[in-house]
Amino acid sequence: MNYEKMIVNILDSFGVNRSYTGHGYVVYGLLLIIEDPERLELITKSLYLNIAKHYNTNWSCVEKNIRTIVNCVWDSHNTQLLEIIFNKSNRDKKPTNKEFLKYMYDYITYYQEDISVTDRLISVICPVSKQHCEALSTFYIRLSQMLE
């Protein structure tokens, strides 16, 4: 399974622009967490440092830029996907960086189990109408089938 493409697809579904520095940090960080889930327990002492080293920056920039991505996701209009991944209706406030990465990790690795692609819900927001787009969702499902 190509986790990187899945992560990018999810961020795209939330309308997170790839020009955000934190976009790459989130993708790389989630790949590190998938490789070793213990990194979630040491987010400041390990994960941020590993991301910072990879991108030649410091841990505080990593933390700040991931927080920016969390804000973008939380403020997105893709309420369906927010509900699926973060159970937004039962939360009063946006998740912390650690909670965000944990929810994303749980969602991504859920598909590692024996679930067929046709059972997946990939919700995509149309860039024109800013509404859920069934055609784009179908496209991403078929694309993910071809990539597996």
Tab-separated table of C-alpha atoms in Angstrom:
chain	number	residue	atom	x	y	z
A	1	MET	CA	0.000	0.000	0.000
A	2	ASN	CA	1.354	3.424	-0.908
A	3	TYR	CA	0.882	5.359	2.328
A	4	GLU	CA	2.405	8.560	1.005
A	5	LYS	CA	-0.172	8.857	-1.773
A	6	MET	CA	-2.946	8.039	0.669
A	7	ILE	CA	-1.784	10.756	3.086
A	8	VAL	CA	-1.474	13.333	0.298
A	9	ASN	CA	-4.942	12.344	-0.949
A	10	ILE	CA	-6.438	12.889	2.502
A	11	LEU	CA	-4.761	16.288	2.871
A	12	ASP	CA	-5.926	17.217	-0.626
A	13	SER	CA	-9.454	16.194	0.346
A	14	PHE	CA	-9.286	18.722	3.163
A	15	GLY	CA	-8.106	21.395	0.740
A	16	VAL	CA	-4.647	21.652	2.309
A	17	ASN	CA	-2.450	23.406	-0.232
A	18	ARG	CA	0.832	21.635	-0.980
A	19	SER	CA	2.637	24.970	-0.853
A	20	TYR	CA	2.357	24.931	2.949
A	21	THR	CA	5.690	23.932	4.452
A	22	GLY	CA	3.829	21.823	6.995
A	23	HIS	CA	2.302	19.688	4.232
A	24	GLY	CA	5.594	17.866	3.703
A	25	TYR	CA	6.202	17.710	7.454
A	26	VAL	CA	2.857	15.993	8.048
A	27	VAL	CA	3.394	13.520	5.201
A	28	TYR	CA	6.933	12.653	6.288
A	29	GLY	CA	5.951	12.557	9.967
A	30	LEU	CA	3.071	10.164	9.332
A	31	LEU	CA	5.357	7.914	7.276
A	32	LEU	CA	7.778	7.836	10.225
A	33	ILE	CA	4.919	7.017	12.607
A	34	ILE	CA	3.713	4.215	10.323
A	35	GLU	CA	7.260	2.865	10.327
A	36	ASP	CA	7.461	3.065	14.154
A	37	PRO	CA	4.250	3.923	16.066
A	38	GLU	CA	6.289	4.555	19.241
A	39	ARG	CA	7.266	7.904	17.711
A	40	LEU	CA	3.785	9.159	18.558
A	41	GLU	CA	4.643	8.883	22.240
A	42	LEU	CA	7.806	10.948	21.784
A	43	ILE	CA	6.510	13.620	19.471
A	44	THR	CA	8.695	16.467	20.766
A	45	LYS	CA	11.781	14.441	21.647
A	46	SER	CA	11.842	12.244	18.563
A	47	LEU	CA	9.343	12.911	15.789
A	48	TYR	CA	9.802	16.686	15.472
A	49	LEU	CA	13.581	16.239	15.623
A	50	ASN	CA	13.555	13.572	12.896
A	51	ILE	CA	11.392	15.739	10.635
A	52	ALA	CA	13.560	18.793	11.338
A	53	LYS	CA	16.721	16.878	10.495
A	54	HIS	CA	15.202	15.592	7.240
A	55	TYR	CA	14.111	19.093	6.164
A	56	ASN	CA	17.173	20.885	7.589
A	57	THR	CA	15.215	23.075	9.993
A	58	ASN	CA	14.536	23.144	13.733
A	59	TRP	CA	11.897	21.370	15.793
A	60	SER	CA	9.954	24.548	16.664
A	61	CYS	CA	9.420	25.334	12.967
A	62	VAL	CA	8.176	21.776	12.469
A	63	GLU	CA	5.742	22.106	15.379
A	64	LYS	CA	4.442	25.485	14.178
A	65	ASN	CA	3.988	24.376	10.560
A	66	ILE	CA	2.196	21.171	11.544
A	67	ARG	CA	-0.092	23.284	13.739
A	68	THR	CA	-0.877	25.386	10.650
A	69	ILE	CA	-1.920	22.216	8.796
A	70	VAL	CA	-4.085	21.150	11.748
A	71	ASN	CA	-5.829	24.542	11.621
A	72	CYS	CA	-6.388	24.256	7.854
A	73	VAL	CA	-7.824	20.762	8.198
A	74	TRP	CA	-10.014	21.696	11.150
A	75	ASP	CA	-11.391	24.749	9.329
A	76	SER	CA	-11.999	22.847	6.085
A	77	HIS	CA	-15.489	22.434	4.685
A	78	ASN	CA	-15.126	18.682	4.266
A	79	THR	CA	-17.321	17.943	7.276
A	80	GLN	CA	-17.932	14.373	6.155
A	81	LEU	CA	-14.253	13.449	6.275
A	82	LEU	CA	-13.696	15.471	9.464
A	83	GLU	CA	-16.416	13.403	11.091
A	84	ILE	CA	-14.955	10.122	9.820
A	85	ILE	CA	-11.365	10.779	10.884
A	86	PHE	CA	-11.694	13.078	13.894
A	87	ASN	CA	-15.277	12.552	15.096
A	88	LYS	CA	-15.567	16.348	14.979
A	89	SER	CA	-19.142	16.556	16.227
A	90	ASN	CA	-18.051	15.107	19.582
A	91	ARG	CA	-15.105	17.503	19.984
A	92	ASP	CA	-15.298	21.042	21.318
A	93	LYS	CA	-11.898	22.141	20.064
A	94	LYS	CA	-9.421	21.288	17.360
A	95	PRO	CA	-6.932	18.505	18.103
A	96	THR	CA	-3.380	19.107	19.226
A	97	ASN	CA	-0.617	18.165	16.813
A	98	LYS	CA	-0.170	14.862	18.613
A	99	GLU	CA	-3.905	14.106	18.536
A	100	PHE	CA	-4.086	15.092	14.873
A	101	LEU	CA	-1.231	12.760	13.942
A	102	LYS	CA	-2.738	9.963	16.059
A	103	TYR	CA	-6.160	10.260	14.404
A	104	MET	CA	-4.570	10.368	10.957
A	105	TYR	CA	-2.374	7.365	11.789
A	106	ASP	CA	-5.375	5.399	13.055
A	107	TYR	CA	-7.375	6.246	9.930
A	108	ILE	CA	-4.558	5.354	7.538
A	109	THR	CA	-3.569	2.108	9.206
A	110	TYR	CA	-7.213	1.057	9.434
A	111	TYR	CA	-7.005	0.453	5.697
A	112	GLN	CA	-3.987	-1.801	6.146
A	113	GLU	CA	-6.439	-4.437	7.335
A	114	ASP	CA	-8.391	-6.588	4.902
A	115	ILE	CA	-10.703	-3.917	3.561
A	116	SER	CA	-11.287	-3.650	-0.136
A	117	VAL	CA	-10.831	-0.307	-1.843
A	118	THR	CA	-14.487	-0.225	-2.805
A	119	ASP	CA	-15.381	-0.089	0.898
A	120	ARG	CA	-13.321	3.052	1.369
A	121	LEU	CA	-14.876	6.438	1.580
A	122	ILE	CA	-12.732	9.032	-0.096
A	123	SER	CA	-14.476	12.353	0.201
A	124	VAL	CA	-13.202	15.051	-2.137
A	125	ILE	CA	-14.150	18.722	-2.207
A	126	CYS	CA	-14.652	20.199	-5.679
A	127	PRO	CA	-12.318	23.189	-6.162
A	128	VAL	CA	-15.058	25.080	-8.026
A	129	SER	CA	-18.241	24.464	-6.032
A	130	LYS	CA	-16.518	23.833	-2.663
A	131	GLN	CA	-18.942	20.918	-2.170
A	132	HIS	CA	-18.450	17.165	-1.922
A	133	CYS	CA	-17.806	15.807	-5.429
A	134	GLU	CA	-18.876	12.230	-6.147
A	135	ALA	CA	-17.041	12.156	-9.486
A	136	LEU	CA	-13.703	13.126	-7.917
A	137	SER	CA	-14.285	10.636	-5.107
A	138	THR	CA	-14.855	7.862	-7.634
A	139	PHE	CA	-11.731	8.942	-9.514
A	140	TYR	CA	-9.568	8.738	-6.368
A	141	ILE	CA	-10.982	5.339	-5.448
A	142	ARG	CA	-10.183	3.991	-8.917
A	143	LEU	CA	-6.743	5.598	-8.844
A	144	SER	CA	-5.961	4.005	-5.489
A	145	GLN	CA	-7.071	0.627	-6.867
A	146	MET	CA	-4.627	0.975	-9.754
A	147	LEU	CA	-1.768	1.982	-7.440
A	148	GLU	CA	-2.122	-1.057	-5.184
